[in-house]
Short mmCIF file of C-alpha atoms and ligand atoms in Angstrom, two decimals:
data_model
loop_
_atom_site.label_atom_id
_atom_site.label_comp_id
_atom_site.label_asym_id
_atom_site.label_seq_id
_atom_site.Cartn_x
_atom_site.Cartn_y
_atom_site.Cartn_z
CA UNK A 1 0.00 0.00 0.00
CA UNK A 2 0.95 3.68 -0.63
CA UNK A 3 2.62 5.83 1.74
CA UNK A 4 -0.08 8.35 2.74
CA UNK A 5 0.13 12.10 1.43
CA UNK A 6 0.39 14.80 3.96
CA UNK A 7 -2.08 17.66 2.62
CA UNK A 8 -2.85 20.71 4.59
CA UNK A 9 -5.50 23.35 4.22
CA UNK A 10 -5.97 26.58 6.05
CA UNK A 11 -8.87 27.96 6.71
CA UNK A 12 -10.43 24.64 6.84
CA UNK A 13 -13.32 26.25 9.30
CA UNK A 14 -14.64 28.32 6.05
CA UNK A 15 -16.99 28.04 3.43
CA UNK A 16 -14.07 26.75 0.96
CA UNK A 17 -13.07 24.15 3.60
CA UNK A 18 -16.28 22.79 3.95
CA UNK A 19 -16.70 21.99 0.10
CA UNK A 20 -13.10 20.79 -0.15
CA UNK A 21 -12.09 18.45 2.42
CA UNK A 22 -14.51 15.80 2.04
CA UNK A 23 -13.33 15.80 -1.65
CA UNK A 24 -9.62 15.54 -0.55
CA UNK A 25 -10.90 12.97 1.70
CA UNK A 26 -12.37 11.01 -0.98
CA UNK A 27 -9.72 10.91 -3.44
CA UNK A 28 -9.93 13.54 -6.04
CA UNK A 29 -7.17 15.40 -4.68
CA UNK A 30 -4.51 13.07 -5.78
CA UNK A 31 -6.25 9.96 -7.29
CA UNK A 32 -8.48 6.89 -6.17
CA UNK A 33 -5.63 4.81 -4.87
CA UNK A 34 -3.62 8.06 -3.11
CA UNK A 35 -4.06 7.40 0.78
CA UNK A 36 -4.40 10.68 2.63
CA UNK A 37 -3.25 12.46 6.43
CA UNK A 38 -5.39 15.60 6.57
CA UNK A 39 -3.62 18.95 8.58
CA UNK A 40 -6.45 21.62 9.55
CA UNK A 41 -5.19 24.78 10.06
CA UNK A 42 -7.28 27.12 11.55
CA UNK A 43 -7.17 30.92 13.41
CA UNK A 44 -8.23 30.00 17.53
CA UNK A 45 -11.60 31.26 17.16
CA UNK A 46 -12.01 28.57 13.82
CA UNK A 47 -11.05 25.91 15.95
CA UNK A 48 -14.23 24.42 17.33
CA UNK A 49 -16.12 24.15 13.87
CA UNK A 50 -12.90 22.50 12.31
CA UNK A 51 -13.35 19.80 14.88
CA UNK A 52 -17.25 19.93 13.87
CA UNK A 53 -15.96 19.44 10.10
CA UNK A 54 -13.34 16.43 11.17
CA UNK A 55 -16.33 14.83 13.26
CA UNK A 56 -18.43 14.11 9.48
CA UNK A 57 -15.04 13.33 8.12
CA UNK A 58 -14.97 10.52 10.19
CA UNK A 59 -18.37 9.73 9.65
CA UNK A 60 -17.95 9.31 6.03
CA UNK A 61 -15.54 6.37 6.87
CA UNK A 62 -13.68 7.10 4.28
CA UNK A 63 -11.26 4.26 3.23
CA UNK A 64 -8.88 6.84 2.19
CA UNK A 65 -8.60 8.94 4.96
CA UNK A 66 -5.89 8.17 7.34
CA UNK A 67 -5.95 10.70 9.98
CA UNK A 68 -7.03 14.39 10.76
CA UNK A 69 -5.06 16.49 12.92
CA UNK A 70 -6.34 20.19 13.48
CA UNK A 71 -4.35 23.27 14.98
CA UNK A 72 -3.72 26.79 15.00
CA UNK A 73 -0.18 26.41 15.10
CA UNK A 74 1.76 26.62 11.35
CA UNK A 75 4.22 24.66 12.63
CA UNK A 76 2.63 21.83 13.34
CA UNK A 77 -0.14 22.53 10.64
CA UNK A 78 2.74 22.20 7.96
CA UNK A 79 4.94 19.42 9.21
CA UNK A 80 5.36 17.01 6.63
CA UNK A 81 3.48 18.83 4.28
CA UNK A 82 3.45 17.29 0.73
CA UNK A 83 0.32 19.40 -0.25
CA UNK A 84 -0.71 22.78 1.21
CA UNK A 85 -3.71 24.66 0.17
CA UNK A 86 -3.95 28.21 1.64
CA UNK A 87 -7.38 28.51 1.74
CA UNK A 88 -7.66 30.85 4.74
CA UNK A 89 -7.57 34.76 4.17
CA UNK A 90 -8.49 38.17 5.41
CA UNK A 91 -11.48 39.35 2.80
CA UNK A 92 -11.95 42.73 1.47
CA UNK A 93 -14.32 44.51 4.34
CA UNK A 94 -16.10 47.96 3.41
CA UNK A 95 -14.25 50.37 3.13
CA UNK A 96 -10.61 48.70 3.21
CA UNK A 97 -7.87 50.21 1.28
CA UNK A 98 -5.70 47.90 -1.27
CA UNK A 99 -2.57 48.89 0.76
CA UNK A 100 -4.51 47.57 4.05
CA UNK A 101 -5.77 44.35 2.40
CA UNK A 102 -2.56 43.76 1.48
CA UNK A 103 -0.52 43.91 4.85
CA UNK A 104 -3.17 42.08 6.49
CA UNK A 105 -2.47 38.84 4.36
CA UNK A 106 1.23 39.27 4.86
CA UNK A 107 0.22 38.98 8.38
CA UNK A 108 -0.73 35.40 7.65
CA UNK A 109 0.82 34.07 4.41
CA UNK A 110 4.42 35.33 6.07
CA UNK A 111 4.41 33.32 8.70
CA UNK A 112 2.41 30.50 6.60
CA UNK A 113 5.41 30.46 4.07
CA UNK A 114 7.96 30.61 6.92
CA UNK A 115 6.55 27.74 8.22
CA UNK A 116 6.54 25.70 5.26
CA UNK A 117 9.78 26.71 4.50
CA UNK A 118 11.18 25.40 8.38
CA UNK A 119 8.24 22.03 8.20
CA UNK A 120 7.28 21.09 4.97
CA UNK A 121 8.27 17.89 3.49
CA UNK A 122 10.99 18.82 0.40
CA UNK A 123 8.35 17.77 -2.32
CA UNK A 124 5.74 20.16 -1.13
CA UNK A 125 3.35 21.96 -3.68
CA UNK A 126 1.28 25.27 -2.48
CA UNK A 127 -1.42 26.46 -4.11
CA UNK A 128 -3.34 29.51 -2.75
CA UNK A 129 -6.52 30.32 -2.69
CA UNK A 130 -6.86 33.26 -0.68
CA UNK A 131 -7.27 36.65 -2.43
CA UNK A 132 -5.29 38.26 -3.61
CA UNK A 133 -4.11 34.69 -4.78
CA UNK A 134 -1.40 35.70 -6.67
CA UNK A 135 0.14 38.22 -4.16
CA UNK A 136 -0.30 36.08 -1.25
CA UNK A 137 1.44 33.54 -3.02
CA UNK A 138 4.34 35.91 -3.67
CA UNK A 139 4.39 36.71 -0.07
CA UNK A 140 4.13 32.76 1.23
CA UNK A 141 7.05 32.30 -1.47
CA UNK A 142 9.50 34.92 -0.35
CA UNK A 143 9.19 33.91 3.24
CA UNK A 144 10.24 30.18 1.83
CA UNK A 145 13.46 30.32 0.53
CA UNK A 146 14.72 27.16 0.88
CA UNK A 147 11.41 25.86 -1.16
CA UNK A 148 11.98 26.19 -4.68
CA UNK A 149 10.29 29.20 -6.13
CA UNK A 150 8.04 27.02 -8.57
CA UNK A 151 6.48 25.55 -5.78
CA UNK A 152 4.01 28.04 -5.06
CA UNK A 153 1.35 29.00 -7.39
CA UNK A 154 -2.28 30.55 -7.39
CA UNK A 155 -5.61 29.16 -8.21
CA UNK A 156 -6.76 30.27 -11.61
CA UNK A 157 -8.41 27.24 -12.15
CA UNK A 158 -12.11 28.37 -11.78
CA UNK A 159 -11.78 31.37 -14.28
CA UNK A 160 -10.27 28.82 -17.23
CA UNK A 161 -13.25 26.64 -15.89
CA UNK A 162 -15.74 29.06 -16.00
CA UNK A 163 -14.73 30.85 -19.60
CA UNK A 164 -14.94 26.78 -20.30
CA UNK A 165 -18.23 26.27 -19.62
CA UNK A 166 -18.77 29.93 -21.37
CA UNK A 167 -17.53 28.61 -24.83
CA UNK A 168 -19.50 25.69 -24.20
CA UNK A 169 -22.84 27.09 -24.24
CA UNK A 170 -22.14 30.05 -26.83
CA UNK A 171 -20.70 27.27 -29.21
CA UNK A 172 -23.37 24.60 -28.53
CA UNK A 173 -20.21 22.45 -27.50
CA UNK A 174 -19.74 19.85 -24.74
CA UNK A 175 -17.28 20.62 -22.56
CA UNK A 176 -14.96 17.89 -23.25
CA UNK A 177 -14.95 19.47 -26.75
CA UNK A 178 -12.96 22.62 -25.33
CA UNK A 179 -9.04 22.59 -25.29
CA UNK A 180 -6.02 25.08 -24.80
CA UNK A 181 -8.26 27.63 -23.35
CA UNK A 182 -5.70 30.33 -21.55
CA UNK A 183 -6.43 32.54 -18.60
CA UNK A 184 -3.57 35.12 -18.00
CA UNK A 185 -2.85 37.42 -15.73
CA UNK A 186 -4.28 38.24 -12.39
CA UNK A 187 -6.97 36.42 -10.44
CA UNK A 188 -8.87 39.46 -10.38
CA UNK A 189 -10.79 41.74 -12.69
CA UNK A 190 -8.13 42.31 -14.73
CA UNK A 191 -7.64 38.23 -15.63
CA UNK A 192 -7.26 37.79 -19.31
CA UNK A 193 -9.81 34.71 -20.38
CA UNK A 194 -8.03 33.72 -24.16
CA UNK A 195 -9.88 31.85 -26.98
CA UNK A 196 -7.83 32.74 -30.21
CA UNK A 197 -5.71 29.42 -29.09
CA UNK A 198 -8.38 27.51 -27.95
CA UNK A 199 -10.46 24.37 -29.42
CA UNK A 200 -13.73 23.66 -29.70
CA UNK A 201 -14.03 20.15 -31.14
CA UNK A 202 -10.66 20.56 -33.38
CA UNK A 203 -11.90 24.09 -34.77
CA UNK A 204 -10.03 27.51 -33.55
CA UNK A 205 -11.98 28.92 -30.95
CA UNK A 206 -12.15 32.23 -31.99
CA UNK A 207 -12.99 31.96 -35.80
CA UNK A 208 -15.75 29.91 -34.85
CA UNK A 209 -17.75 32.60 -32.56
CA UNK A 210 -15.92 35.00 -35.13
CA UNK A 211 -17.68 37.84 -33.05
CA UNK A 212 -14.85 39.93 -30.81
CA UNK A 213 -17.94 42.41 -29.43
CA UNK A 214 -19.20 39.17 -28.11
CA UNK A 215 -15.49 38.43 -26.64
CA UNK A 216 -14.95 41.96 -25.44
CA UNK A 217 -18.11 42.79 -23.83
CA UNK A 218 -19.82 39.73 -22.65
CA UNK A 219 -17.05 36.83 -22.77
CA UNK A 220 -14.46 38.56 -20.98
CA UNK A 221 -16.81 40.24 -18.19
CA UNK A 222 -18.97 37.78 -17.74
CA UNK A 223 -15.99 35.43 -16.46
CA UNK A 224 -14.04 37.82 -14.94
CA UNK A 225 -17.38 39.18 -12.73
CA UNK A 226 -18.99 35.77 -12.11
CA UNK A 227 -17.96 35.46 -8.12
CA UNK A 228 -20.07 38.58 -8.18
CA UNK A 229 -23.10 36.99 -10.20
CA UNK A 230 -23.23 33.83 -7.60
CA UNK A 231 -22.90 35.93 -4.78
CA UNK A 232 -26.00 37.90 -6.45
CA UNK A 233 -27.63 34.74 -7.11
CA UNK A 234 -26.73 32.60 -3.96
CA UNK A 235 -26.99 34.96 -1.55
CA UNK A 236 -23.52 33.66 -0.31
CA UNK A 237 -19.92 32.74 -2.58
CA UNK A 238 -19.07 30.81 -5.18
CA UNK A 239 -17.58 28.25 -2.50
CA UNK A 240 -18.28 24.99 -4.25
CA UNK A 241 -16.60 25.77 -7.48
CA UNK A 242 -14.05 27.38 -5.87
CA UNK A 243 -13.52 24.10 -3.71
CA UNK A 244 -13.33 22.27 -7.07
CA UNK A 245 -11.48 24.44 -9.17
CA UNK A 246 -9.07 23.57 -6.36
CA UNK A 247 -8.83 20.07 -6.62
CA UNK A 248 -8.55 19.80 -10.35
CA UNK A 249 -5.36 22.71 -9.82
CA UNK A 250 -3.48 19.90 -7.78
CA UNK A 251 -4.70 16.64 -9.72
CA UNK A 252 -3.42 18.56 -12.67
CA UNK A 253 -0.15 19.67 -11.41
CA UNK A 254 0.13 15.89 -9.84
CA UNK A 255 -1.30 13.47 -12.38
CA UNK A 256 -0.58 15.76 -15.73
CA UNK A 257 -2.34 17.48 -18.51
CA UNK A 258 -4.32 15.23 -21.06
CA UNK A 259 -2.24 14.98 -24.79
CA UNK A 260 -3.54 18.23 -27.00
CA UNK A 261 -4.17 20.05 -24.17
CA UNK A 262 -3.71 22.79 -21.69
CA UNK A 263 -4.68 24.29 -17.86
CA UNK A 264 -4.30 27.77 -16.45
CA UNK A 265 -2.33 28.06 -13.20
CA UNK A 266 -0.58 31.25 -11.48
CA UNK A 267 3.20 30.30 -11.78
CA UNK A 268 6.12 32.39 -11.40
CA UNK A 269 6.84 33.74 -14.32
CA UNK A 270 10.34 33.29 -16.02
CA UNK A 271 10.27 36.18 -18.42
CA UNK A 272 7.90 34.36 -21.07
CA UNK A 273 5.54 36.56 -22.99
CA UNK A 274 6.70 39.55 -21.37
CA UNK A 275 5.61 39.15 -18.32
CA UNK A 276 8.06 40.21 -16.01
CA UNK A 277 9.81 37.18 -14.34
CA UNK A 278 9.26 36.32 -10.88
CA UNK A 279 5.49 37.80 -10.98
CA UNK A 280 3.04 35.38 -10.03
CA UNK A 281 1.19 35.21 -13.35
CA UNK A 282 -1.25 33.39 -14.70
CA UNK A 283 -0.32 31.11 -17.76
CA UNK A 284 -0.88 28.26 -20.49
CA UNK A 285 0.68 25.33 -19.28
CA UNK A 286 1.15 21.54 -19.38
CA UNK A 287 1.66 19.63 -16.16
CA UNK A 288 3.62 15.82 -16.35
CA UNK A 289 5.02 14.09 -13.63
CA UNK A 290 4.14 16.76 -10.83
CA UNK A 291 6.44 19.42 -12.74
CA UNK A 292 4.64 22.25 -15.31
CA UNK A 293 5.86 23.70 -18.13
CA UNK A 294 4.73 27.31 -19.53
CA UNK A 295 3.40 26.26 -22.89
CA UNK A 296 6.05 28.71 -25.63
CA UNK A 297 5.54 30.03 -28.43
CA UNK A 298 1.89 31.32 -28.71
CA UNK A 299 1.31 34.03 -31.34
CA UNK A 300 -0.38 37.12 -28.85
CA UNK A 301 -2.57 39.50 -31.38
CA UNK A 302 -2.87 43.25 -30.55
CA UNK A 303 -6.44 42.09 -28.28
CA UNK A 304 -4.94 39.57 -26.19
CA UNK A 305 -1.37 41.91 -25.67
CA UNK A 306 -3.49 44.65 -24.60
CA UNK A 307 -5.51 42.95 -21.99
CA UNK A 308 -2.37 40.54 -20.74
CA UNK A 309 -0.26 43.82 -20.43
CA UNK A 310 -2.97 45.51 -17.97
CA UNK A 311 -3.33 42.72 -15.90
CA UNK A 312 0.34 42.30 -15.71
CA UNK A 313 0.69 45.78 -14.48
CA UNK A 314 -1.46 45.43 -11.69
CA UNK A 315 0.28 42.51 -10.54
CA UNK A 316 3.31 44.47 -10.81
CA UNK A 317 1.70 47.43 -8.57
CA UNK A 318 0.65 44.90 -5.94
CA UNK A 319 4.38 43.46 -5.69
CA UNK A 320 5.20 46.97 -5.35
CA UNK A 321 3.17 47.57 -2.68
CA UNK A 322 3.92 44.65 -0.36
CA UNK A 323 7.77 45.31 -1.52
CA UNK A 324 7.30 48.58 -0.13
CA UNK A 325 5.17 47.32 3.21
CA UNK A 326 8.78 44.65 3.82
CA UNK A 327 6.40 41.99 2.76
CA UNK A 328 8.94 40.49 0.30
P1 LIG B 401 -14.10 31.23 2.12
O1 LIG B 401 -13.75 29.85 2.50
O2 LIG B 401 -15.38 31.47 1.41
O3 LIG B 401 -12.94 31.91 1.26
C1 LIG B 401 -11.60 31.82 1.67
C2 LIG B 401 -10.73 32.62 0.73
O4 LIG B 401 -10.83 32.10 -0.58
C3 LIG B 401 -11.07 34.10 0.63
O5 LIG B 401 -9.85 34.81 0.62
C4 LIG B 401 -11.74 34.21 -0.69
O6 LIG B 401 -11.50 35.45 -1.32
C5 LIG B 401 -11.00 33.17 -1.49
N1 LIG B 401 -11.65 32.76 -2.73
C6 LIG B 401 -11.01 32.46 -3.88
N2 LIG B 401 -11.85 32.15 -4.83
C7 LIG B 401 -13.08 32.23 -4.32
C8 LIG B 401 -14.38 32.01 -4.84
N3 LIG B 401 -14.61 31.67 -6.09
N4 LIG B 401 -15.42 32.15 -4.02
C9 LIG B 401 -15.23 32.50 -2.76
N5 LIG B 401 -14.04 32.74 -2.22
C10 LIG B 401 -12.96 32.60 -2.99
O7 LIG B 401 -14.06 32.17 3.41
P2 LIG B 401 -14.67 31.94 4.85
O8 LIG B 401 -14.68 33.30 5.44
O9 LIG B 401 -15.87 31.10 4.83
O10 LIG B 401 -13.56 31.09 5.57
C11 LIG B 401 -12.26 31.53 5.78
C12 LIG B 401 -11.69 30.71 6.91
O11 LIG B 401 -10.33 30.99 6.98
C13 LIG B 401 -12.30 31.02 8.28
O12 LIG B 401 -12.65 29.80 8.89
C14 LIG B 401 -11.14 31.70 9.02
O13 LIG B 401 -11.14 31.37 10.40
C15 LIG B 401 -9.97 31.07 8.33
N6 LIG B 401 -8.69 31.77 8.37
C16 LIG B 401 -7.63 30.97 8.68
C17 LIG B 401 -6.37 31.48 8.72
C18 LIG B 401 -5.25 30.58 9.08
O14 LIG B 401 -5.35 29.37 8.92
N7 LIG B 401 -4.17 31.10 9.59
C19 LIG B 401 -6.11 32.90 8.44
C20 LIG B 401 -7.29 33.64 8.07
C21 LIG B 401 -8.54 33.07 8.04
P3 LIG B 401 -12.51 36.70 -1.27
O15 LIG B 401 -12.17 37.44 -0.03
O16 LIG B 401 -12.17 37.44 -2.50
O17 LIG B 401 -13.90 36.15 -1.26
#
């Protein structure tokens, strides 16, 4: 039998939590036959509901579950660590300047990445899911330098799923007929959602909706603002999809991309497509044997350079700012 894997997530008290861990818990993390040791981190006053949480963990028996251990303490949240997923973050509250947003998450993805850095196992993979994904992730990085850098990447996993399932229905497609879609940039407003390299059943993406008015004013927004719509709708946040756009981020990165295609993930960024290196950026790649690769040599028209360049820049302005608050 397999050695189990060691996956933490913070936050596990929350609404993300709550739609993730009985999915880690049941295999779709890391695969059907992947035993796993689940780590709950949590803030004190998350404490009590993460033991409420492990309590129907362990009523779902399941077979692949090993063991649950819960804690406030990074330290002990991230020993042995093969996966971490930093769920937990400060949100935006009325009111709340960038600048304070900011310095609030370096006061927990600091000490998170410090931690990893002094207890994680020496394969570990981060993904963050706490906004500002990207920045945090810079943060959580810099604090881990013994890590490698490439280690630590942000979830843009639900807005390539969502400008998906987009395509889909303005094409009439399946899903499973959409390939090489690209999401750059920011996990934010800003994010870039790109068709002109995707695939919908074998045809180019973009010459089949041939229709940039479409792509520019209801493609583009509608993906980039569609936390907003569900929180509108649900009354509460897109938590689920979140939750799952998490799990296929790590089974990708783990188990590969499928042949002829791509995924979106927020990678540091080694200069490719002029984005400058060391941002946390989102890009094409292809994922085999738990390594990624930024997919090279894409053509980028005037639409896409546009739109890549402005997200860029504000994840440039963000590094700036937690630079300039001695966050990295
Ligand atoms: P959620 O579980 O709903 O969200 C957690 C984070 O994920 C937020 O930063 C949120 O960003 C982000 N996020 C990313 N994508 C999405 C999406 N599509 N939909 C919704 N959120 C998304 O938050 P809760 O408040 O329910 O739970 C947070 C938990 O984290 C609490 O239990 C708290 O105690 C804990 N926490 C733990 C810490 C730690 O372990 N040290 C530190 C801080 C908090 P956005 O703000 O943009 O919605």
């Amino acid at each position: 039998t397999r050695t189990p894997v060691n996956v933490t997530v913070t936050g596990a008290a929350g609404q993300i939590g709550y739609a993730l861990l009985f999915r880690i818990a049941s295999g779709h993390l890391l695969g059907p036959d992947v035993p796993v040791n689940l780590r709950l981190l949590e803030i004190p006053q998350g404490l009590k509901a993460a033991e409420g949480t492990a309590m129907e963990l362990d009523d779902c028996a399941f077979p692949l579950l090993r063991n649950i251990e819960i804690t406030d303490d990074a330290n002990v949240g991230f020993a042995g660590a093969n996966v971490a997923l930093l769920v937990g973050a400060r949100p935006r509250t009325k009111g709340m300047e960038r600048g304070d947003l900011l310095s609030a998450n370096g006061g927990i993805f600091k000490p998170q990445g410090k931690a990893i850095n002094d207890n994680a196992a020496d394969d570990i993979k981060v993904l963050v899911v706490g906004n500002p994904a990207n920045t945090n992730a810079l943060i959580a990085q810099a604090a881990a330098p013994d890590v490698p850098a490439e280690r630590f990447t942000a979830m843009t996993r639900l807005d390539h799923n969502r400008a998906i399932s987009q395509l889909a229905a303005k094409t009439g497609a399946a899903v499973s007929d959409i390939k090489k879609l690209t999401i750059w940039g920011n996990h934010s407003a800003t994010q870039y959602p790109d068709i002109f390299h995707a695939e919908v059943a074998g045809k180019n993406a973009a010459e089949l909706v041939n229709d940039e008015a479409w792509l520019a004013d209801t493609f583009i927004p509608t993906v980039a603002k569609r936390g907003a719509a569900i929180i509108e709708a649900r009354g509460a946040s897109s938590a689920a999809s979140a939750a799952n756009a998490a799990i296929d981020h790590v089974y990708t990165w783990v188990n590969g991309t499928a042949p002829g295609d791509w995924t979106s993930m927020g990678i540091p960024s080694d200069g490719s497509y002029g984005v400058p290196e060391g941002l946390i950026s989102s890009f094409p790649v292809t994922t085999k044997d738990g390594k990624y690769e930024i997919v090279q040599g894409l053509d980028i028209n005037e639409f896409s350079r546009t739109r890549i360049d402005a997200s860029v820049q504000e994840l440039a302005e963000e590094r700036d700012a937690v630079r300039e608050l001695g966050l990295i």
